[in-house]
PDB file of C-alpha atoms in Angstrom:
ATOM      1  CA  MET A   1      81.640  85.553 -26.832  1.00 98.00           C
ATOM      2  CA  LYS A   2      81.524  87.224 -30.209  1.00 98.00           C
ATOM      3  CA  LEU A   3      80.217  90.734 -29.537  1.00 98.00           C
ATOM      4  CA  LEU A   4      79.198  93.708 -31.679  1.00 98.00           C
ATOM      5  CA  LEU A   5      79.485  96.945 -29.721  1.00 98.00           C
ATOM      6  CA  THR A   6      78.258 100.274 -31.079  1.00 98.00           C
ATOM      7  CA  GLY A   7      80.646 103.140 -30.426  1.00 97.00           C
ATOM      8  CA  GLY A   8      83.816 102.088 -28.662  1.00 97.00           C
ATOM      9  CA  THR A   9      85.805 105.317 -28.609  1.00 96.00           C
ATOM     10  CA  THR A  10      84.155 107.595 -26.026  1.00 96.00           C
ATOM     11  CA  PHE A  11      83.484 107.182 -22.268  1.00 97.00           C
ATOM     12  CA  VAL A  12      80.896 104.432 -21.681  1.00 98.00           C
ATOM     13  CA  SER A  13      81.335 102.598 -24.979  1.00 98.00           C
ATOM     14  CA  LYS A  14      85.144 102.921 -24.847  1.00 97.00           C
ATOM     15  CA  PHE A  15      85.269 101.545 -21.311  1.00 98.00           C
ATOM     16  CA  ALA A  16      82.937  98.702 -22.342  1.00 98.00           C
ATOM     17  CA  ALA A  17      85.080  97.825 -25.365  1.00 98.00           C
ATOM     18  CA  GLU A  18      88.189  97.643 -23.169  1.00 98.00           C
ATOM     19  CA  TYR A  19      86.356  95.657 -20.501  1.00 98.00           C
ATOM     20  CA  PHE A  20      85.048  92.959 -22.824  1.00 98.00           C
ATOM     21  CA  VAL A  21      88.344  92.645 -24.722  1.00 98.00           C
ATOM     22  CA  LYS A  22      90.204  92.157 -21.424  1.00 98.00           C
ATOM     23  CA  ALA A  23      87.628  89.515 -20.446  1.00 98.00           C
ATOM     24  CA  GLY A  24      88.689  87.463 -23.475  1.00 98.00           C
ATOM     25  CA  ASN A  25      85.821  88.178 -25.853  1.00 98.00           C
ATOM     26  CA  GLU A  26      86.016  88.829 -29.583  1.00 98.00           C
ATOM     27  CA  VAL A  27      84.812  92.433 -29.759  1.00 98.00           C
ATOM     28  CA  THR A  28      83.855  94.212 -32.957  1.00 98.00           C
ATOM     29  CA  VAL A  29      83.161  97.942 -32.664  1.00 98.00           C
ATOM     30  CA  LEU A  30      81.001  99.931 -35.052  1.00 98.00           C
ATOM     31  CA  ASN A  31      81.889 103.622 -35.340  1.00 98.00           C
ATOM     32  CA  ARG A  32      82.913 106.251 -37.867  1.00 96.00           C
ATOM     33  CA  GLY A  33      86.590 106.160 -36.971  1.00 95.00           C
ATOM     34  CA  THR A  34      86.981 109.762 -35.863  1.00 94.00           C
ATOM     35  CA  LYS A  35      88.869 108.730 -32.709  1.00 94.00           C
ATOM     36  CA  LYS A  36      91.527 106.173 -31.833  1.00 94.00           C
ATOM     37  CA  GLN A  37      90.253 102.607 -31.527  1.00 97.00           C
ATOM     38  CA  VAL A  38      90.666 100.496 -28.403  1.00 97.00           C
ATOM     39  CA  GLU A  39      93.513  98.007 -28.660  1.00 97.00           C
ATOM     40  CA  GLY A  40      92.354  94.484 -29.461  1.00 98.00           C
ATOM     41  CA  VAL A  41      89.017  95.258 -31.132  1.00 98.00           C
ATOM     42  CA  HIS A  42      87.927  94.531 -34.684  1.00 98.00           C
ATOM     43  CA  TRP A  43      86.797  97.796 -36.253  1.00 98.00           C
ATOM     44  CA  ILE A  44      83.958  98.362 -38.694  1.00 98.00           C
ATOM     45  CA  GLY A  45      84.207 101.948 -39.925  1.00 97.00           C
ATOM     46  CA  CYS A  46      80.702 103.057 -40.763  1.00 95.00           C
ATOM     47  CA  ASP A  47      77.909 105.433 -39.759  1.00 96.00           C
ATOM     48  CA  ARG A  48      75.176 103.333 -38.141  1.00 96.00           C
ATOM     49  CA  MET A  49      72.607 105.227 -40.209  1.00 97.00           C
ATOM     50  CA  ALA A  50      74.306 104.250 -43.491  1.00 97.00           C
ATOM     51  CA  LEU A  51      75.171 100.575 -42.986  1.00 97.00           C
ATOM     52  CA  GLY A  52      74.314  99.240 -46.424  1.00 96.00           C
ATOM     53  CA  ASP A  53      75.459  95.610 -46.567  1.00 96.00           C
ATOM     54  CA  THR A  54      78.249  96.137 -44.021  1.00 97.00           C
ATOM     55  CA  LEU A  55      76.682  93.807 -41.430  1.00 97.00           C
ATOM     56  CA  LYS A  56      74.680  91.562 -43.755  1.00 96.00           C
ATOM     57  CA  ASN A  57      75.011  87.851 -42.907  1.00 92.00           C
ATOM     58  CA  ARG A  58      77.334  88.531 -39.943  1.00 97.00           C
ATOM     59  CA  HIS A  59      76.431  86.776 -36.705  1.00 98.00           C
ATOM     60  CA  TYR A  60      77.185  87.848 -33.128  1.00 98.00           C
ATOM     61  CA  ASP A  61      76.426  86.234 -29.810  1.00 98.00           C
ATOM     62  CA  ALA A  62      75.271  89.637 -28.589  1.00 98.00           C
ATOM     63  CA  ILE A  63      74.885  93.230 -29.685  1.00 98.00           C
ATOM     64  CA  LEU A  64      75.753  95.782 -26.999  1.00 98.00           C
ATOM     65  CA  ASP A  65      74.018  98.903 -28.300  1.00 98.00           C
ATOM     66  CA  ILE A  66      75.470 101.783 -26.300  1.00 98.00           C
ATOM     67  CA  THR A  67      75.098 104.616 -28.825  1.00 97.00           C
ATOM     68  CA  ALA A  68      71.466 104.410 -29.958  1.00 98.00           C
ATOM     69  CA  TYR A  69      69.491 107.553 -29.120  1.00 98.00           C
ATOM     70  CA  THR A  70      66.477 107.243 -31.413  1.00 98.00           C
ATOM     71  CA  GLU A  71      64.090 104.730 -32.935  1.00 98.00           C
ATOM     72  CA  GLU A  72      65.829 105.326 -36.272  1.00 98.00           C
ATOM     73  CA  HIS A  73      69.165 104.225 -34.787  1.00 98.00           C
ATOM     74  CA  ILE A  74      67.609 100.929 -33.688  1.00 98.00           C
ATOM     75  CA  ARG A  75      65.759 100.398 -36.962  1.00 98.00           C
ATOM     76  CA  SER A  76      68.879 100.954 -39.059  1.00 98.00           C
ATOM     77  CA  LEU A  77      70.806  98.293 -37.130  1.00 98.00           C
ATOM     78  CA  LEU A  78      67.969  95.746 -37.167  1.00 98.00           C
ATOM     79  CA  ASP A  79      67.381  96.300 -40.892  1.00 97.00           C
ATOM     80  CA  SER A  80      71.063  95.766 -41.723  1.00 97.00           C
ATOM     81  CA  GLY A  81      70.775  91.999 -42.013  1.00 97.00           C
ATOM     82  CA  VAL A  82      72.927  91.347 -38.955  1.00 98.00           C
ATOM     83  CA  ALA A  83      72.130  88.173 -36.981  1.00 98.00           C
ATOM     84  CA  PHE A  84      72.435  87.934 -33.203  1.00 98.00           C
ATOM     85  CA  ASP A  85      71.384  85.884 -30.215  1.00 98.00           C
ATOM     86  CA  ASP A  86      71.118  88.637 -27.589  1.00 98.00           C
ATOM     87  CA  TYR A  87      70.638  92.385 -27.749  1.00 98.00           C
ATOM     88  CA  ILE A  88      71.304  94.801 -24.876  1.00 98.00           C
ATOM     89  CA  PHE A  89      70.280  98.434 -25.330  1.00 98.00           C
ATOM     90  CA  ILE A  90      71.579 101.125 -22.982  1.00 98.00           C
ATOM     91  CA  SER A  91      68.602 103.428 -22.614  1.00 98.00           C
ATOM     92  CA  SER A  92      68.250 106.041 -19.869  1.00 98.00           C
ATOM     93  CA  SER A  93      66.361 106.940 -16.718  1.00 98.00           C
ATOM     94  CA  ALA A  94      65.385 110.086 -18.642  1.00 98.00           C
ATOM     95  CA  ILE A  95      62.507 108.073 -20.145  1.00 98.00           C
ATOM     96  CA  TYR A  96      60.481 108.520 -16.927  1.00 98.00           C
ATOM     97  CA  PRO A  97      58.281 111.631 -16.921  1.00 98.00           C
ATOM     98  CA  GLU A  98      59.097 113.817 -13.929  1.00 97.00           C
ATOM     99  CA  THR A  99      55.438 113.570 -12.914  1.00 97.00           C
ATOM    100  CA  ASN A 100      55.714 109.823 -12.224  1.00 97.00           C
ATOM    101  CA  PRO A 101      55.774 108.789  -8.559  1.00 97.00           C
ATOM    102  CA  GLN A 102      59.246 108.078  -7.185  1.00 97.00           C
ATOM    103  CA  PRO A 103      61.252 105.961  -6.910  1.00 98.00           C
ATOM    104  CA  PHE A 104      60.815 105.267 -10.609  1.00 98.00           C
ATOM    105  CA  ARG A 105      60.059 101.602 -11.310  1.00 98.00           C
ATOM    106  CA  GLU A 106      60.426  99.618 -14.501  1.00 98.00           C
ATOM    107  CA  GLU A 107      56.673  99.003 -14.723  1.00 97.00           C
ATOM    108  CA  GLN A 108      55.913 102.716 -15.031  1.00 97.00           C
ATOM    109  CA  LYS A 109      55.081 104.154 -18.429  1.00 96.00           C
ATOM    110  CA  GLY A 110      57.795 106.208 -20.088  1.00 97.00           C
ATOM    111  CA  GLY A 111      57.400 109.352 -22.137  1.00 96.00           C
ATOM    112  CA  TYR A 112      58.372 113.000 -22.193  1.00 96.00           C
ATOM    113  CA  ASN A 113      60.343 114.489 -19.298  1.00 97.00           C
ATOM    114  CA  ALA A 114      60.379 118.290 -19.150  1.00 96.00           C
ATOM    115  CA  ILE A 115      63.952 118.330 -17.815  1.00 96.00           C
ATOM    116  CA  TRP A 116      65.499 116.051 -20.446  1.00 97.00           C
ATOM    117  CA  GLY A 117      63.241 116.979 -23.353  1.00 96.00           C
ATOM    118  CA  ASP A 118      63.572 115.044 -26.616  1.00 97.00           C
ATOM    119  CA  TYR A 119      66.526 113.022 -25.321  1.00 97.00           C
ATOM    120  CA  GLY A 120      64.268 111.095 -22.938  1.00 97.00           C
ATOM    121  CA  SER A 121      61.288 110.757 -25.261  1.00 97.00           C
ATOM    122  CA  ASN A 122      63.518 109.580 -28.127  1.00 98.00           C
ATOM    123  CA  LYS A 123      65.087 106.919 -25.901  1.00 98.00           C
ATOM    124  CA  TRP A 124      61.579 105.812 -24.914  1.00 98.00           C
ATOM    125  CA  LYS A 125      60.530 105.488 -28.571  1.00 98.00           C
ATOM    126  CA  ALA A 126      63.715 103.533 -29.264  1.00 98.00           C
ATOM    127  CA  GLU A 127      62.865 101.152 -26.412  1.00 98.00           C
ATOM    128  CA  GLN A 128      59.361 100.573 -27.686  1.00 98.00           C
ATOM    129  CA  TYR A 129      60.530  99.885 -31.231  1.00 98.00           C
ATOM    130  CA  LEU A 130      63.218  97.461 -30.056  1.00 98.00           C
ATOM    131  CA  MET A 131      60.839  95.479 -27.841  1.00 98.00           C
ATOM    132  CA  GLN A 132      58.327  95.286 -30.679  1.00 98.00           C
ATOM    133  CA  LYS A 133      60.934  93.863 -33.055  1.00 98.00           C
ATOM    134  CA  VAL A 134      63.106  91.914 -30.584  1.00 98.00           C
ATOM    135  CA  PRO A 135      60.936  90.901 -27.595  1.00 98.00           C
ATOM    136  CA  HIS A 136      63.806  89.010 -25.962  1.00 98.00           C
ATOM    137  CA  ALA A 137      66.094  92.089 -25.951  1.00 98.00           C
ATOM    138  CA  TYR A 138      67.304  93.628 -22.692  1.00 98.00           C
ATOM    139  CA  ILE A 139      66.958  97.322 -21.846  1.00 98.00           C
ATOM    140  CA  LEU A 140      68.986  99.069 -19.144  1.00 98.00           C
ATOM    141  CA  ARG A 141      67.966 102.446 -17.683  1.00 98.00           C
ATOM    142  CA  PRO A 142      70.889 104.076 -15.841  1.00 98.00           C
ATOM    143  CA  PRO A 143      71.075 107.333 -13.866  1.00 98.00           C
ATOM    144  CA  TYR A 144      74.339 109.353 -14.000  1.00 98.00           C
ATOM    145  CA  PHE A 145      77.382 107.391 -15.178  1.00 98.00           C
ATOM    146  CA  TYR A 146      80.816 108.076 -13.745  1.00 98.00           C
ATOM    147  CA  GLY A 147      84.267 106.517 -13.867  1.00 98.00           C
ATOM    148  CA  ILE A 148      87.452 106.311 -15.902  1.00 96.00           C
ATOM    149  CA  ASP A 149      87.265 107.770 -19.441  1.00 95.00           C
ATOM    150  CA  ASP A 150      84.490 110.190 -18.420  1.00 96.00           C
ATOM    151  CA  ASN A 151      84.350 112.994 -20.980  1.00 95.00           C
ATOM    152  CA  LEU A 152      81.638 115.065 -19.283  1.00 96.00           C
ATOM    153  CA  TYR A 153      82.358 118.089 -17.113  1.00 97.00           C
ATOM    154  CA  ARG A 154      80.822 116.827 -13.889  1.00 97.00           C
ATOM    155  CA  GLU A 155      83.308 115.123 -11.542  1.00 98.00           C
ATOM    156  CA  ALA A 156      86.036 116.863 -13.536  1.00 98.00           C
ATOM    157  CA  PHE A 157      84.539 120.260 -12.649  1.00 98.00           C
ATOM    158  CA  VAL A 158      84.606 119.469  -8.935  1.00 98.00           C
ATOM    159  CA  PHE A 159      88.104 117.984  -9.225  1.00 98.00           C
ATOM    160  CA  ASP A 160      89.260 121.195 -10.943  1.00 98.00           C
ATOM    161  CA  CYS A 161      87.796 123.284  -8.125  1.00 98.00           C
ATOM    162  CA  ALA A 162      89.526 121.074  -5.561  1.00 98.00           C
ATOM    163  CA  MET A 163      92.896 121.211  -7.310  1.00 98.00           C
ATOM    164  CA  GLN A 164      92.644 125.014  -7.466  1.00 98.00           C
ATOM    165  CA  ASP A 165      91.687 125.192  -3.756  1.00 98.00           C
ATOM    166  CA  ARG A 166      88.477 127.010  -4.612  1.00 98.00           C
ATOM    167  CA  ASP A 167      85.445 127.332  -2.370  1.00 98.00           C
ATOM    168  CA  PHE A 168      82.571 125.376  -3.858  1.00 98.00           C
ATOM    169  CA  TYR A 169      79.379 127.248  -4.751  1.00 98.00           C
ATOM    170  CA  ILE A 170      76.572 124.845  -3.980  1.00 97.00           C
ATOM    171  CA  PRO A 171      72.865 125.106  -4.867  1.00 97.00           C
ATOM    172  CA  GLN A 172      71.020 126.207  -1.715  1.00 94.00           C
ATOM    173  CA  ASN A 173      71.753 123.775   1.123  1.00 94.00           C
ATOM    174  CA  GLY A 174      73.058 121.012  -1.152  1.00 97.00           C
ATOM    175  CA  GLU A 175      70.402 118.496  -0.111  1.00 97.00           C
ATOM    176  CA  MET A 176      69.311 117.566  -3.644  1.00 97.00           C
ATOM    177  CA  LYS A 177      69.699 113.809  -4.181  1.00 96.00           C
ATOM    178  CA  LEU A 178      71.880 112.230  -6.873  1.00 98.00           C
ATOM    179  CA  GLN A 179      72.158 108.611  -7.990  1.00 98.00           C
ATOM    180  CA  PHE A 180      75.187 107.214  -9.826  1.00 98.00           C
ATOM    181  CA  PHE A 181      76.345 104.078 -11.622  1.00 98.00           C
ATOM    182  CA  HIS A 182      79.970 103.167 -12.292  1.00 98.00           C
ATOM    183  CA  VAL A 183      80.772 102.191 -15.883  1.00 98.00           C
ATOM    184  CA  ALA A 184      82.482  99.030 -14.603  1.00 98.00           C
ATOM    185  CA  ASP A 185      79.225  98.006 -12.923  1.00 98.00           C
ATOM    186  CA  LEU A 186      77.369  98.533 -16.194  1.00 98.00           C
ATOM    187  CA  CYS A 187      79.781  96.140 -17.903  1.00 98.00           C
ATOM    188  CA  ARG A 188      79.484  93.614 -15.092  1.00 98.00           C
ATOM    189  CA  LEU A 189      75.693  93.840 -15.323  1.00 98.00           C
ATOM    190  CA  MET A 190      75.716  93.252 -19.083  1.00 98.00           C
ATOM    191  CA  GLU A 191      78.043  90.303 -18.559  1.00 98.00           C
ATOM    192  CA  ARG A 192      75.728  88.860 -15.896  1.00 98.00           C
ATOM    193  CA  ILE A 193      72.706  89.261 -18.173  1.00 98.00           C
ATOM    194  CA  LEU A 194      74.433  87.389 -20.986  1.00 98.00           C
ATOM    195  CA  GLN A 195      75.385  84.607 -18.576  1.00 97.00           C
ATOM    196  CA  LYS A 196      72.077  84.200 -16.746  1.00 97.00           C
ATOM    197  CA  HIS A 197      69.405  85.541 -19.128  1.00 98.00           C
ATOM    198  CA  PRO A 198      67.103  86.796 -16.355  1.00 97.00           C
ATOM    199  CA  ALA A 199      63.350  86.814 -16.852  1.00 97.00           C
ATOM    200  CA  GLN A 200      63.266  90.576 -16.265  1.00 97.00           C
ATOM    201  CA  HIS A 201      64.110  92.272 -19.574  1.00 98.00           C
ATOM    202  CA  ILE A 202      63.913  95.915 -18.496  1.00 98.00           C
ATOM    203  CA  LEU A 203      66.164  96.958 -15.625  1.00 98.00           C
ATOM    204  CA  ASN A 204      66.767 100.206 -13.844  1.00 98.00           C
ATOM    205  CA  CYS A 205      70.423 100.258 -12.891  1.00 98.00           C
ATOM    206  CA  GLY A 206      72.428 102.325 -10.435  1.00 98.00           C
ATOM    207  CA  ASN A 207      73.815 102.390  -6.939  1.00 98.00           C
ATOM    208  CA  LYS A 208      71.247 101.320  -4.362  1.00 96.00           C
ATOM    209  CA  ASP A 209      72.081 104.349  -2.198  1.00 95.00           C
ATOM    210  CA  THR A 210      71.708 107.962  -3.273  1.00 97.00           C
ATOM    211  CA  VAL A 211      73.861 110.848  -2.048  1.00 98.00           C
ATOM    212  CA  THR A 212      73.179 114.537  -1.599  1.00 98.00           C
ATOM    213  CA  VAL A 213      74.957 117.113  -3.723  1.00 98.00           C
ATOM    214  CA  ARG A 214      76.824 118.213  -0.602  1.00 98.00           C
ATOM    215  CA  GLU A 215      78.002 114.661   0.103  1.00 98.00           C
ATOM    216  CA  TRP A 216      79.026 114.080  -3.510  1.00 98.00           C
ATOM    217  CA  VAL A 217      81.062 117.296  -3.740  1.00 98.00           C
ATOM    218  CA  ALA A 218      82.775 116.572  -0.406  1.00 98.00           C
ATOM    219  CA  MET A 219      83.678 113.096  -1.670  1.00 98.00           C
ATOM    220  CA  CYS A 220      85.116 114.514  -4.912  1.00 98.00           C
ATOM    221  CA  TYR A 221      87.273 116.938  -2.902  1.00 98.00           C
ATOM    222  CA  GLN A 222      88.343 114.103  -0.626  1.00 98.00           C
ATOM    223  CA  ALA A 223      89.306 112.000  -3.652  1.00 98.00           C
ATOM    224  CA  ALA A 224      91.540 114.900  -4.702  1.00 98.00           C
ATOM    225  CA  GLY A 225      93.067 115.070  -1.224  1.00 98.00           C
ATOM    226  CA  LYS A 226      91.299 118.292  -0.286  1.00 98.00           C
ATOM    227  CA  LYS A 227      88.607 119.498   2.105  1.00 98.00           C
ATOM    228  CA  VAL A 228      85.789 121.591   0.751  1.00 98.00           C
ATOM    229  CA  GLN A 229      84.434 124.916   1.969  1.00 98.00           C
ATOM    230  CA  PHE A 230      80.890 125.521   0.737  1.00 98.00           C
ATOM    231  CA  VAL A 231      79.214 128.743  -0.313  1.00 97.00           C
ATOM    232  CA  SER A 232      75.434 128.494  -0.585  1.00 97.00           C
ATOM    233  CA  VAL A 233      73.797 129.983  -3.690  1.00 97.00           C
ATOM    234  CA  ASP A 234      70.233 131.264  -3.628  1.00 95.00           C
ATOM    235  CA  LYS A 235      67.552 129.492  -5.682  1.00 94.00           C
ATOM    236  CA  SER A 236      67.001 132.666  -7.709  1.00 95.00           C
ATOM    237  CA  VAL A 237      70.335 132.069  -9.489  1.00 96.00           C
ATOM    238  CA  PRO A 238      69.969 129.694 -12.475  1.00 96.00           C
ATOM    239  CA  GLN A 239      71.617 126.500 -11.242  1.00 97.00           C
ATOM    240  CA  ARG A 240      73.068 125.379 -14.557  1.00 96.00           C
ATOM    241  CA  GLU A 241      75.055 128.591 -14.847  1.00 97.00           C
ATOM    242  CA  TYR A 242      77.397 127.578 -12.035  1.00 98.00           C
ATOM    243  CA  PHE A 243      76.726 123.889 -11.287  1.00 98.00           C
ATOM    244  CA  CYS A 244      76.949 120.681 -13.305  1.00 97.00           C
ATOM    245  CA  PHE A 245      73.507 119.166 -12.603  1.00 97.00           C
ATOM    246  CA  TYR A 246      69.987 120.379 -13.245  1.00 96.00           C
ATOM    247  CA  ASP A 247      67.745 121.351 -10.354  1.00 96.00           C
ATOM    248  CA  TYR A 248      66.022 117.990 -10.588  1.00 96.00           C
ATOM    249  CA  ALA A 249      66.198 115.160  -8.071  1.00 96.00           C
ATOM    250  CA  TYR A 250      64.981 111.678  -8.862  1.00 96.00           C
ATOM    251  CA  VAL A 251      65.544 108.168  -7.544  1.00 97.00           C
ATOM    252  CA  LEU A 252      65.408 104.824  -9.334  1.00 98.00           C
ATOM    253  CA  ASP A 253      64.215 101.623  -7.741  1.00 98.00           C
ATOM    254  CA  VAL A 254      67.117  99.278  -8.558  1.00 98.00           C
ATOM    255  CA  SER A 255      65.924  96.234  -6.589  1.00 98.00           C
ATOM    256  CA  LYS A 256      65.672  94.076  -9.728  1.00 97.00           C
ATOM    257  CA  GLN A 257      69.239  94.924 -10.703  1.00 98.00           C
ATOM    258  CA  THR A 258      70.428  94.351  -7.138  1.00 97.00           C
ATOM    259  CA  ALA A 259      69.010  90.828  -7.207  1.00 96.00           C
ATOM    260  CA  LEU A 260      71.179  90.138 -10.258  1.00 97.00           C
ATOM    261  CA  LEU A 261      74.218  92.228  -9.280  1.00 97.00           C
ATOM    262  CA  PRO A 262      74.172  92.778  -5.503  1.00 94.00           C
ATOM    263  CA  ASP A 263      77.579  94.423  -5.192  1.00 95.00           C
ATOM    264  CA  THR A 264      78.431  97.698  -6.913  1.00 97.00           C
ATOM    265  CA  VAL A 265      81.547  99.847  -6.739  1.00 98.00           C
ATOM    266  CA  PRO A 266      81.458 102.022  -3.578  1.00 98.00           C
ATOM    267  CA  LEU A 267      81.076 105.642  -4.679  1.00 98.00           C
ATOM    268  CA  MET A 268      84.141 106.839  -2.751  1.00 98.00           C
ATOM    269  CA  GLN A 269      86.295 104.142  -4.315  1.00 98.00           C
ATOM    270  CA  GLY A 270      85.000 104.957  -7.784  1.00 98.00           C
ATOM    271  CA  LEU A 271      85.680 108.678  -7.346  1.00 98.00           C
ATOM    272  CA  GLN A 272      89.206 108.013  -6.091  1.00 98.00           C
ATOM    273  CA  GLU A 273      89.896 105.865  -9.140  1.00 98.00           C
ATOM    274  CA  GLU A 274      88.417 108.486 -11.449  1.00 98.00           C
ATOM    275  CA  PHE A 275      90.506 111.279  -9.941  1.00 98.00           C
ATOM    276  CA  ALA A 276      93.695 109.189 -10.133  1.00 98.00           C
ATOM    277  CA  TRP A 277      92.988 108.766 -13.855  1.00 97.00           C
ATOM    278  CA  TYR A 278      91.756 112.329 -14.480  1.00 97.00           C
ATOM    279  CA  LYS A 279      94.785 114.143 -13.090  1.00 96.00           C
ATOM    280  CA  HIS A 280      96.835 112.499 -15.848  1.00 96.00           C
ATOM    281  CA  HIS A 281      94.167 113.050 -18.524  1.00 95.00           C
ATOM    282  CA  LEU A 282      93.166 116.679 -18.111  1.00 94.00           C
ATOM    283  CA  ASP A 283      92.583 116.899 -21.868  1.00 90.00           C
ATOM    284  CA  SER A 284      89.837 114.246 -21.703  1.00 90.00           C
ATOM    285  CA  ILE A 285      87.046 116.846 -21.479  1.00 93.00           C
ATOM    286  CA  PRO A 286      86.284 118.222 -24.963  1.00 91.00           C
ATOM    287  CA  TYR A 287      84.188 121.096 -23.595  1.00 92.00           C
ATOM    288  CA  ARG A 288      84.507 122.626 -20.161  1.00 95.00           C
ATOM    289  CA  LYS A 289      81.421 124.653 -19.387  1.00 96.00           C
ATOM    290  CA  PRO A 290      82.298 128.090 -18.004  1.00 97.00           C
ATOM    291  CA  TYR A 291      81.001 127.505 -14.467  1.00 98.00           C
ATOM    292  CA  MET A 292      84.036 129.060 -12.819  1.00 98.00           C
ATOM    293  CA  ALA A 293      83.889 132.161 -15.007  1.00 97.00           C
ATOM    294  CA  TYR A 294      80.234 132.657 -14.054  1.00 98.00           C
ATOM    295  CA  ILE A 295      81.017 132.201 -10.372  1.00 98.00           C
ATOM    296  CA  ASP A 296      83.906 134.645 -10.512  1.00 97.00           C
ATOM    297  CA  SER A 297      81.914 137.308 -12.355  1.00 97.00           C
ATOM    298  CA  HIS A 298      78.472 136.895 -10.783  1.00 96.00           C
ATOM    299  CA  LEU A 299      78.680 135.165  -7.418  1.00 96.00           C
ATOM    300  CA  LYS A 300      81.917 136.171  -5.734  1.00 89.00           C
ATOM    301  CA  ASP A 301      81.777 139.219  -3.489  1.00 75.00           C
TER     302      ASP A 301
END
């Protein structure tokens, strides 16, 4: 396939660029060129909000839009004169208001979520604009991504704690639920969509099974070859000061995705692969939030 992929240099979009090149596709990436490009891609160096005639009269079998966050991002690309057969937009589960009944289902109305703020509502507006202009487009709503090339301080924070043999300070009893999706599964899902063109055009995506915070941390330690000792932290302490997730549990109904992609990467396997990569790429996190410093100054006896 001849693919246009937005981004291509950071985490999800970088992994996707590598994945589709290795699968034998002709991949063109659209980014500003501030980071090294993936080997084997064709590069268009441009800000997506200032495309001019850069994409005019070009045709792609599919656009994989991984870096759109607003309606304006979508509009700029559609107004560029680019031609395409399929369009897949990576949206977010943040589009579901926290007041919606759970598990969140694709048929529910999106909008503002008090936890995610404008990020979620802007993704929702982007979805609506895209479906208005390109009714045959596909929209994917993932939970938390993880995997190789991760540049966020989530698994990496727990891995760091494990490698330093630190006790892990866990919110309350650690029973808050988390739902993940491996970046390889995202790529496999996009590939399956382009092959089968399912009737369902909006898909929640993620692992079918959720895990508790306690289970997830223990698995991260295990991936690093360590065993964790927990220290419970009272609810009165702001969770984001010492932990990498908000005090917000939600679950997606992924039954429609599961019908299309029944097998996903087992979480333990994915974490082991991520740790094996991370320990040789400790510089992959551009900003490490000072969780440990807060713990050492405010929570340790």
